[in-house]
């Protein structure tokens, strides 16, 4: 939520609203990731980002794709495979968020990230081509940043919350005999 608020206040061309969603999806699975994404969008709306609530479903969809994608590649994770997961999240969020933006705002939302689409209008592109191109490019950058920021956070949290193993009374003796 901090990233979303910061990006909005500084007028960054990204949403920065799904780092927590990515972390939750990677650590806890797709449905919990979706729940975190949905709840964080509603909380952002409650904090004063008026446009955030209608896009809660976009965050939930992103959490599902991140969680499912991570589960598919986690046995053999590579940077390339994880990049593809993030691109799948971007495509999904663009496909889900685009119609919401068109329905509510008639085009790009008031967020500065969507102004990339508005810039394409200046190149005399067809409205729908400019809108979808701007939406997709914004989502790619945003989801790559969120996805790759999530990795060190997941690593740190995995280390902090790693279950500790308590030795039984006989284990030190068994180790000493080896």
PDB file of C-alpha atoms in Angstrom:
ATOM      1  CA  UNK A   1       0.000   0.000   0.000  1.00  0.00           C
ATOM      2  CA  UNK A   2       2.930   2.322   0.688  1.00  0.00           C
ATOM      3  CA  UNK A   3       4.235   1.806  -2.839  1.00  0.00           C
ATOM      4  CA  UNK A   4       0.832   2.582  -4.313  1.00  0.00           C
ATOM      5  CA  UNK A   5       0.491   5.761  -2.271  1.00  0.00           C
ATOM      6  CA  UNK A   6       4.084   6.837  -3.068  1.00  0.00           C
ATOM      7  CA  UNK A   7       3.702   6.235  -6.816  1.00  0.00           C
ATOM      8  CA  UNK A   8       0.463   8.214  -6.802  1.00  0.00           C
ATOM      9  CA  UNK A   9       1.896  11.152  -4.838  1.00  0.00           C
ATOM     10  CA  UNK A  10       5.085  11.393  -6.901  1.00  0.00           C
ATOM     11  CA  UNK A  11       3.198  10.737 -10.164  1.00  0.00           C
ATOM     12  CA  UNK A  12       5.337   7.764 -11.161  1.00  0.00           C
ATOM     13  CA  UNK A  13       4.271   5.947 -14.333  1.00  0.00           C
ATOM     14  CA  UNK A  14       3.732   2.713 -12.373  1.00  0.00           C
ATOM     15  CA  UNK A  15       1.099   1.628  -9.894  1.00  0.00           C
ATOM     16  CA  UNK A  16       3.481   0.010  -7.360  1.00  0.00           C
ATOM     17  CA  UNK A  17       0.446  -1.529  -5.690  1.00  0.00           C
ATOM     18  CA  UNK A  18       1.196  -5.222  -6.020  1.00  0.00           C
ATOM     19  CA  UNK A  19       4.520  -5.883  -4.298  1.00  0.00           C
ATOM     20  CA  UNK A  20       2.674  -7.199  -1.231  1.00  0.00           C
ATOM     21  CA  UNK A  21       0.377  -9.211  -3.471  1.00  0.00           C
ATOM     22  CA  UNK A  22       3.383 -10.827  -5.153  1.00  0.00           C
ATOM     23  CA  UNK A  23       5.014 -11.580  -1.793  1.00  0.00           C
ATOM     24  CA  UNK A  24       1.836 -13.160  -0.444  1.00  0.00           C
ATOM     25  CA  UNK A  25       1.257 -15.164  -3.630  1.00  0.00           C
ATOM     26  CA  UNK A  26       4.816 -16.502  -3.706  1.00  0.00           C
ATOM     27  CA  UNK A  27       4.908 -17.385  -0.013  1.00  0.00           C
ATOM     28  CA  UNK A  28       1.325 -18.388   0.706  1.00  0.00           C
ATOM     29  CA  UNK A  29      -0.149 -19.436  -2.628  1.00  0.00           C
ATOM     30  CA  UNK A  30      -2.479 -18.040  -5.260  1.00  0.00           C
ATOM     31  CA  UNK A  31      -5.682 -17.656  -3.264  1.00  0.00           C
ATOM     32  CA  UNK A  32      -4.050 -15.921  -0.324  1.00  0.00           C
ATOM     33  CA  UNK A  33      -2.171 -13.725  -2.777  1.00  0.00           C
ATOM     34  CA  UNK A  34      -5.501 -12.850  -4.385  1.00  0.00           C
ATOM     35  CA  UNK A  35      -6.991 -12.034  -0.980  1.00  0.00           C
ATOM     36  CA  UNK A  36      -4.066  -9.751  -0.114  1.00  0.00           C
ATOM     37  CA  UNK A  37      -4.322  -8.012  -3.497  1.00  0.00           C
ATOM     38  CA  UNK A  38      -8.051  -7.497  -3.183  1.00  0.00           C
ATOM     39  CA  UNK A  39      -7.816  -6.238   0.402  1.00  0.00           C
ATOM     40  CA  UNK A  40      -4.909  -3.902  -0.309  1.00  0.00           C
ATOM     41  CA  UNK A  41      -6.783  -2.239  -3.168  1.00  0.00           C
ATOM     42  CA  UNK A  42      -9.774  -1.659  -0.903  1.00  0.00           C
ATOM     43  CA  UNK A  43      -7.479  -0.346   1.843  1.00  0.00           C
ATOM     44  CA  UNK A  44      -5.786   2.006  -0.650  1.00  0.00           C
ATOM     45  CA  UNK A  45      -9.228   3.282  -1.575  1.00  0.00           C
ATOM     46  CA  UNK A  46     -10.010   3.837   2.105  1.00  0.00           C
ATOM     47  CA  UNK A  47      -6.736   5.754   2.467  1.00  0.00           C
ATOM     48  CA  UNK A  48      -7.873   8.246  -0.154  1.00  0.00           C
ATOM     49  CA  UNK A  49      -6.863   6.767  -3.516  1.00  0.00           C
ATOM     50  CA  UNK A  50     -10.387   7.004  -4.902  1.00  0.00           C
ATOM     51  CA  UNK A  51      -9.766   5.070  -8.098  1.00  0.00           C
ATOM     52  CA  UNK A  52      -8.259   1.984  -6.364  1.00  0.00           C
ATOM     53  CA  UNK A  53     -11.393   0.062  -5.326  1.00  0.00           C
ATOM     54  CA  UNK A  54     -12.691  -0.800  -8.802  1.00  0.00           C
ATOM     55  CA  UNK A  55      -9.309  -2.359  -9.584  1.00  0.00           C
ATOM     56  CA  UNK A  56      -9.328  -4.725  -6.596  1.00  0.00           C
ATOM     57  CA  UNK A  57     -10.262  -7.561  -8.949  1.00  0.00           C
ATOM     58  CA  UNK A  58      -7.155  -6.778 -11.019  1.00  0.00           C
ATOM     59  CA  UNK A  59      -4.956  -7.185  -7.947  1.00  0.00           C
ATOM     60  CA  UNK A  60      -6.702 -10.446  -7.088  1.00  0.00           C
ATOM     61  CA  UNK A  61      -6.140 -11.764 -10.621  1.00  0.00           C
ATOM     62  CA  UNK A  62      -2.469 -10.826 -10.384  1.00  0.00           C
ATOM     63  CA  UNK A  63      -2.141 -12.695  -7.093  1.00  0.00           C
ATOM     64  CA  UNK A  64      -3.645 -15.815  -8.626  1.00  0.00           C
ATOM     65  CA  UNK A  65      -1.322 -15.737 -11.642  1.00  0.00           C
ATOM     66  CA  UNK A  66       1.778 -15.054  -9.522  1.00  0.00           C
ATOM     67  CA  UNK A  67       0.899 -17.832  -7.100  1.00  0.00           C
ATOM     68  CA  UNK A  68       0.084 -20.393  -9.789  1.00  0.00           C
ATOM     69  CA  UNK A  69       3.065 -19.394 -11.901  1.00  0.00           C
ATOM     70  CA  UNK A  70       5.450 -19.664  -8.961  1.00  0.00           C
ATOM     71  CA  UNK A  71       4.080 -23.085  -8.069  1.00  0.00           C
ATOM     72  CA  UNK A  72       4.670 -24.214 -11.633  1.00  0.00           C
ATOM     73  CA  UNK A  73       8.330 -23.105 -11.734  1.00  0.00           C
ATOM     74  CA  UNK A  74       9.472 -23.412  -8.116  1.00  0.00           C
ATOM     75  CA  UNK A  75      11.082 -26.820  -8.554  1.00  0.00           C
ATOM     76  CA  UNK A  76      13.361 -25.424 -11.260  1.00  0.00           C
ATOM     77  CA  UNK A  77      13.234 -21.625 -10.936  1.00  0.00           C
ATOM     78  CA  UNK A  78      15.285 -19.565 -13.335  1.00  0.00           C
ATOM     79  CA  UNK A  79      15.313 -15.858 -14.001  1.00  0.00           C
ATOM     80  CA  UNK A  80      13.842 -16.463 -17.452  1.00  0.00           C
ATOM     81  CA  UNK A  81      10.959 -18.531 -16.128  1.00  0.00           C
ATOM     82  CA  UNK A  82      10.221 -16.009 -13.421  1.00  0.00           C
ATOM     83  CA  UNK A  83      10.326 -13.245 -16.021  1.00  0.00           C
ATOM     84  CA  UNK A  84       7.658 -15.157 -17.964  1.00  0.00           C
ATOM     85  CA  UNK A  85       5.521 -15.436 -14.822  1.00  0.00           C
ATOM     86  CA  UNK A  86       5.730 -11.658 -14.363  1.00  0.00           C
ATOM     87  CA  UNK A  87       4.834 -11.098 -18.013  1.00  0.00           C
ATOM     88  CA  UNK A  88       1.827 -13.408 -17.576  1.00  0.00           C
ATOM     89  CA  UNK A  89       0.765 -11.296 -14.596  1.00  0.00           C
ATOM     90  CA  UNK A  90       1.128  -8.140 -16.719  1.00  0.00           C
ATOM     91  CA  UNK A  91      -0.987  -9.582 -19.541  1.00  0.00           C
ATOM     92  CA  UNK A  92      -3.639 -10.743 -17.076  1.00  0.00           C
ATOM     93  CA  UNK A  93      -3.790  -7.420 -15.245  1.00  0.00           C
ATOM     94  CA  UNK A  94      -3.991  -5.523 -18.536  1.00  0.00           C
ATOM     95  CA  UNK A  95      -6.771  -7.805 -19.788  1.00  0.00           C
ATOM     96  CA  UNK A  96      -8.756  -7.468 -16.553  1.00  0.00           C
ATOM     97  CA  UNK A  97      -7.992  -3.809 -15.808  1.00  0.00           C
ATOM     98  CA  UNK A  98      -8.513  -2.459 -19.314  1.00  0.00           C
ATOM     99  CA  UNK A  99     -12.258  -3.114 -19.481  1.00  0.00           C
ATOM    100  CA  UNK A 100     -12.684  -1.701 -15.967  1.00  0.00           C
ATOM    101  CA  UNK A 101     -10.882   1.480 -16.990  1.00  0.00           C
ATOM    102  CA  UNK A 102     -12.948   1.751 -20.173  1.00  0.00           C
ATOM    103  CA  UNK A 103     -16.195   1.164 -18.321  1.00  0.00           C
ATOM    104  CA  UNK A 104     -15.564   3.576 -15.456  1.00  0.00           C
ATOM    105  CA  UNK A 105     -13.402   6.257 -17.056  1.00  0.00           C
ATOM    106  CA  UNK A 106     -14.032   5.798 -20.780  1.00  0.00           C
ATOM    107  CA  UNK A 107     -10.297   5.277 -21.243  1.00  0.00           C
ATOM    108  CA  UNK A 108      -7.221   5.689 -19.077  1.00  0.00           C
ATOM    109  CA  UNK A 109      -7.820   6.142 -15.348  1.00  0.00           C
ATOM    110  CA  UNK A 110      -6.681   9.319 -13.566  1.00  0.00           C
ATOM    111  CA  UNK A 111      -3.528   7.559 -12.346  1.00  0.00           C
ATOM    112  CA  UNK A 112      -0.359   8.926 -13.929  1.00  0.00           C
ATOM    113  CA  UNK A 113       0.623   5.443 -15.091  1.00  0.00           C
ATOM    114  CA  UNK A 114      -2.344   5.434 -17.435  1.00  0.00           C
ATOM    115  CA  UNK A 115      -1.193   8.675 -18.961  1.00  0.00           C
ATOM    116  CA  UNK A 116       1.199   6.625 -21.073  1.00  0.00           C
ATOM    117  CA  UNK A 117      -1.878   5.537 -22.989  1.00  0.00           C
ATOM    118  CA  UNK A 118      -2.882   9.172 -23.335  1.00  0.00           C
ATOM    119  CA  UNK A 119       0.537   9.906 -24.833  1.00  0.00           C
ATOM    120  CA  UNK A 120      -0.133   7.337 -27.556  1.00  0.00           C
ATOM    121  CA  UNK A 121      -3.275   9.245 -28.519  1.00  0.00           C
ATOM    122  CA  UNK A 122      -0.981  12.143 -29.465  1.00  0.00           C
ATOM    123  CA  UNK A 123       0.640   9.897 -32.088  1.00  0.00           C
ATOM    124  CA  UNK A 124      -2.727   9.678 -33.847  1.00  0.00           C
ATOM    125  CA  UNK A 125      -3.165   6.007 -33.007  1.00  0.00           C
ATOM    126  CA  UNK A 126      -6.631   4.540 -32.930  1.00  0.00           C
ATOM    127  CA  UNK A 127      -8.201   5.026 -29.483  1.00  0.00           C
ATOM    128  CA  UNK A 128      -8.355   1.316 -28.664  1.00  0.00           C
ATOM    129  CA  UNK A 129      -4.853   0.588 -29.969  1.00  0.00           C
ATOM    130  CA  UNK A 130      -3.412   3.487 -27.973  1.00  0.00           C
ATOM    131  CA  UNK A 131      -5.334   2.516 -24.864  1.00  0.00           C
ATOM    132  CA  UNK A 132      -4.362  -1.172 -24.891  1.00  0.00           C
ATOM    133  CA  UNK A 133      -0.753  -0.451 -25.882  1.00  0.00           C
ATOM    134  CA  UNK A 134      -0.391   2.066 -23.066  1.00  0.00           C
ATOM    135  CA  UNK A 135      -2.083  -0.251 -20.603  1.00  0.00           C
ATOM    136  CA  UNK A 136       0.089  -3.201 -21.550  1.00  0.00           C
ATOM    137  CA  UNK A 137       3.367  -1.241 -21.444  1.00  0.00           C
ATOM    138  CA  UNK A 138       2.463   0.211 -18.063  1.00  0.00           C
ATOM    139  CA  UNK A 139       1.578  -3.214 -16.696  1.00  0.00           C
ATOM    140  CA  UNK A 140       4.795  -4.792 -17.985  1.00  0.00           C
ATOM    141  CA  UNK A 141       6.993  -2.267 -16.204  1.00  0.00           C
ATOM    142  CA  UNK A 142       4.891  -2.299 -13.072  1.00  0.00           C
ATOM    143  CA  UNK A 143       4.697  -6.082 -12.735  1.00  0.00           C
ATOM    144  CA  UNK A 144       8.387  -6.627 -13.510  1.00  0.00           C
ATOM    145  CA  UNK A 145       9.296  -4.160 -10.767  1.00  0.00           C
ATOM    146  CA  UNK A 146       6.815  -5.671  -8.305  1.00  0.00           C
ATOM    147  CA  UNK A 147       7.787  -9.244  -9.126  1.00  0.00           C
ATOM    148  CA  UNK A 148      11.513  -8.694  -8.808  1.00  0.00           C
ATOM    149  CA  UNK A 149      11.130  -6.599  -5.641  1.00  0.00           C
ATOM    150  CA  UNK A 150       9.145  -9.465  -4.145  1.00  0.00           C
ATOM    151  CA  UNK A 151      12.006 -11.976  -4.429  1.00  0.00           C
ATOM    152  CA  UNK A 152      14.364 -10.420  -1.830  1.00  0.00           C
ATOM    153  CA  UNK A 153      11.411  -9.757   0.459  1.00  0.00           C
ATOM    154  CA  UNK A 154      10.318 -13.397   0.210  1.00  0.00           C
ATOM    155  CA  UNK A 155      13.897 -14.517   0.861  1.00  0.00           C
ATOM    156  CA  UNK A 156      14.169 -12.282   3.927  1.00  0.00           C
ATOM    157  CA  UNK A 157      10.798 -13.357   5.287  1.00  0.00           C
ATOM    158  CA  UNK A 158      11.609 -17.019   4.636  1.00  0.00           C
ATOM    159  CA  UNK A 159      14.777 -16.622   6.661  1.00  0.00           C
ATOM    160  CA  UNK A 160      13.035 -14.785   9.511  1.00  0.00           C
ATOM    161  CA  UNK A 161      10.101 -17.187   9.708  1.00  0.00           C
ATOM    162  CA  UNK A 162      12.054 -20.379   9.051  1.00  0.00           C
ATOM    163  CA  UNK A 163      10.917 -22.923  11.608  1.00  0.00           C
ATOM    164  CA  UNK A 164      13.562 -23.638  14.191  1.00  0.00           C
ATOM    165  CA  UNK A 165      14.359 -27.240  14.891  1.00  0.00           C
ATOM    166  CA  UNK A 166      14.715 -28.195  18.518  1.00  0.00           C
ATOM    167  CA  UNK A 167      17.132 -30.982  19.340  1.00  0.00           C
ATOM    168  CA  UNK A 168      15.964 -33.875  21.427  1.00  0.00           C
ATOM    169  CA  UNK A 169      18.058 -34.918  24.387  1.00  0.00           C
ATOM    170  CA  UNK A 170      19.730 -37.786  22.513  1.00  0.00           C
ATOM    171  CA  UNK A 171      20.582 -35.963  19.263  1.00  0.00           C
ATOM    172  CA  UNK A 172      23.783 -34.253  20.495  1.00  0.00           C
ATOM    173  CA  UNK A 173      25.045 -37.639  21.644  1.00  0.00           C
ATOM    174  CA  UNK A 174      24.251 -39.260  18.306  1.00  0.00           C
ATOM    175  CA  UNK A 175      26.113 -36.487  16.486  1.00  0.00           C
ATOM    176  CA  UNK A 176      29.117 -36.842  18.804  1.00  0.00           C
ATOM    177  CA  UNK A 177      29.387 -40.559  18.006  1.00  0.00           C
ATOM    178  CA  UNK A 178      29.709 -39.815  14.273  1.00  0.00           C
TER     179      UNK A 178
END
